[in-house]
């Protein structure tokens, strides 16, 4: 199997009428172009519009305005069964009274495929998710992870142009969730359809997707590769969501050329960083990920001191929270640390991202 269709969303918007009047914009002018075989993650906190976006593509929710095309054909006016999409839901949504084989073959039966043929095709899909020895069981006899694999087999068996997955791993325990990431990615490599994968988990999105769309309050803040999102979040909202936990505010001065700025984050403490906002004003926020801090040795610049407020020990390293004159610091550091001890930390200038304060 190989996907040859592309998916284009143009200004896709969905409003909901609110009780007592007014409208709520669950999704606002989403623009997205997905290439054949691409794996795209829609990433964002709960309520940001991820399920709405997925349901708009599936046809389970009508769009208020905009358009959706697959391979140049407009699909947003079509009923779900005419769109050739396969959907995997968070809660599996299997038919409890049917065997695994009948669950997977269901979509083929709806398309009028004769019994022998649909069973053979369903068995192929069941084999692909490695459940052949369970084909004649019922869903209740399977574990959560196995049930979710049945749901995936059911979605891909109809050879959809697009596979849509809505937080498919969120009901599984932590260990299985991590195993299933590579399992789903492996299946994606095999069937090579467009996959749109909804999650609120950055690690899931970073490890699985070719492209990530960060949604917040119904608006796409950034679309990029995992590397782009991780190392250069476009705005402070995306930065926060990508784990830039230390946020230090201060007066901003130009320094070190076009791309560098100096931010005076506390008395006698100035950090050099990267200018992310082209229009930085007089005040800026310096955003830093916990793993960018080091215990300072002989570095002369970009030093910041603090007192350990708390430290969570994880074996090889600790997540240390420090009070500094500039604000709270969150640093991942090797070793263990006594509460109340003072540390001097260094952070490389190209890992201090500076945003306009008004954007916070
Ligand atoms: N049927 C509905 N009626 C009214 N508001 C809705 C409906 N479905 C979703 N919403 C609202 O739209 C926003 C986005 O919801 P949703 O897409 O489910 O978010 P997510 O999947 O990212 O958690 C939320 O504020 C939610 O309350
Ligand atoms: Mg949702």
PDB file of C-alpha atoms and ligand atoms in Angstrom, residues 16 24 26 45-52, ligand 1:
ATOM      1  CA  UNK A  16     -20.104  26.475  18.636  1.00  0.00           C
ATOM      2  CA  UNK A  24     -17.248  29.999  20.977  1.00  0.00           C
ATOM      3  CA  UNK A  26     -13.155  26.046  18.959  1.00  0.00           C
ATOM      4  CA  UNK A  45      -3.398  21.340  25.996  1.00  0.00           C
ATOM      5  CA  UNK A  46      -6.880  20.055  26.761  1.00  0.00           C
ATOM      6  CA  UNK A  47      -9.625  22.156  25.169  1.00  0.00           C
ATOM      7  CA  UNK A  48      -7.391  23.738  22.504  1.00  0.00           C
ATOM      8  CA  UNK A  49      -9.409  22.317  19.608  1.00  0.00           C
ATOM      9  CA  UNK A  50      -7.533  19.124  18.668  1.00  0.00           C
ATOM     10  CA  UNK A  51     -10.563  16.825  18.583  1.00  0.00           C
ATOM     11  CA  UNK A  52     -12.556  19.499  16.792  1.00  0.00           C
TER      12      UNK A  52
HETATM   13  N1  LIG B   1     -20.279  20.079  20.926  1.00  0.00           N
HETATM   14  C1  LIG B   1     -19.726  21.173  21.495  1.00  0.00           C
HETATM   15  N2  LIG B   1     -20.461  22.219  21.889  1.00  0.00           N
HETATM   16  C2  LIG B   1     -19.913  23.317  22.444  1.00  0.00           C
HETATM   17  N3  LIG B   1     -18.579  23.459  22.649  1.00  0.00           N
HETATM   18  C3  LIG B   1     -17.781  22.451  22.290  1.00  0.00           C
HETATM   19  C4  LIG B   1     -18.301  21.253  21.697  1.00  0.00           C
HETATM   20  N4  LIG B   1     -17.245  20.425  21.430  1.00  0.00           N
HETATM   21  C5  LIG B   1     -16.137  21.070  21.852  1.00  0.00           C
HETATM   22  N5  LIG B   1     -16.452  22.288  22.356  1.00  0.00           N
HETATM   23  C6  LIG B   1     -15.507  23.277  22.899  1.00  0.00           C
HETATM   24  O1  LIG B   1     -14.522  23.537  21.915  1.00  0.00           O
HETATM   25  C7  LIG B   1     -13.229  23.656  22.511  1.00  0.00           C
HETATM   26  C8  LIG B   1     -12.287  22.648  21.902  1.00  0.00           C
HETATM   27  O2  LIG B   1     -12.686  21.345  22.243  1.00  0.00           O
HETATM   28  P1  LIG B   1     -11.917  20.046  21.749  1.00  0.00           P
HETATM   29  O3  LIG B   1     -11.703  20.128  20.295  1.00  0.00           O
HETATM   30  O4  LIG B   1     -12.670  18.861  22.264  1.00  0.00           O
HETATM   31  O5  LIG B   1     -10.517  20.197  22.511  1.00  0.00           O
HETATM   32  P2  LIG B   1      -9.336  19.134  22.738  1.00  0.00           P
HETATM   33  O6  LIG B   1      -9.627  17.912  21.942  1.00  0.00           O
HETATM   34  O7  LIG B   1      -8.096  19.845  22.312  1.00  0.00           O
HETATM   35  O8  LIG B   1      -9.311  18.853  24.222  1.00  0.00           O
HETATM   36  C9  LIG B   1     -13.428  23.451  23.991  1.00  0.00           C
HETATM   37  O9  LIG B   1     -13.500  24.730  24.594  1.00  0.00           O
HETATM   38  C10 LIG B   1     -14.743  22.734  24.079  1.00  0.00           C
HETATM   39  O10 LIG B   1     -15.386  23.023  25.286  1.00  0.00           O
END
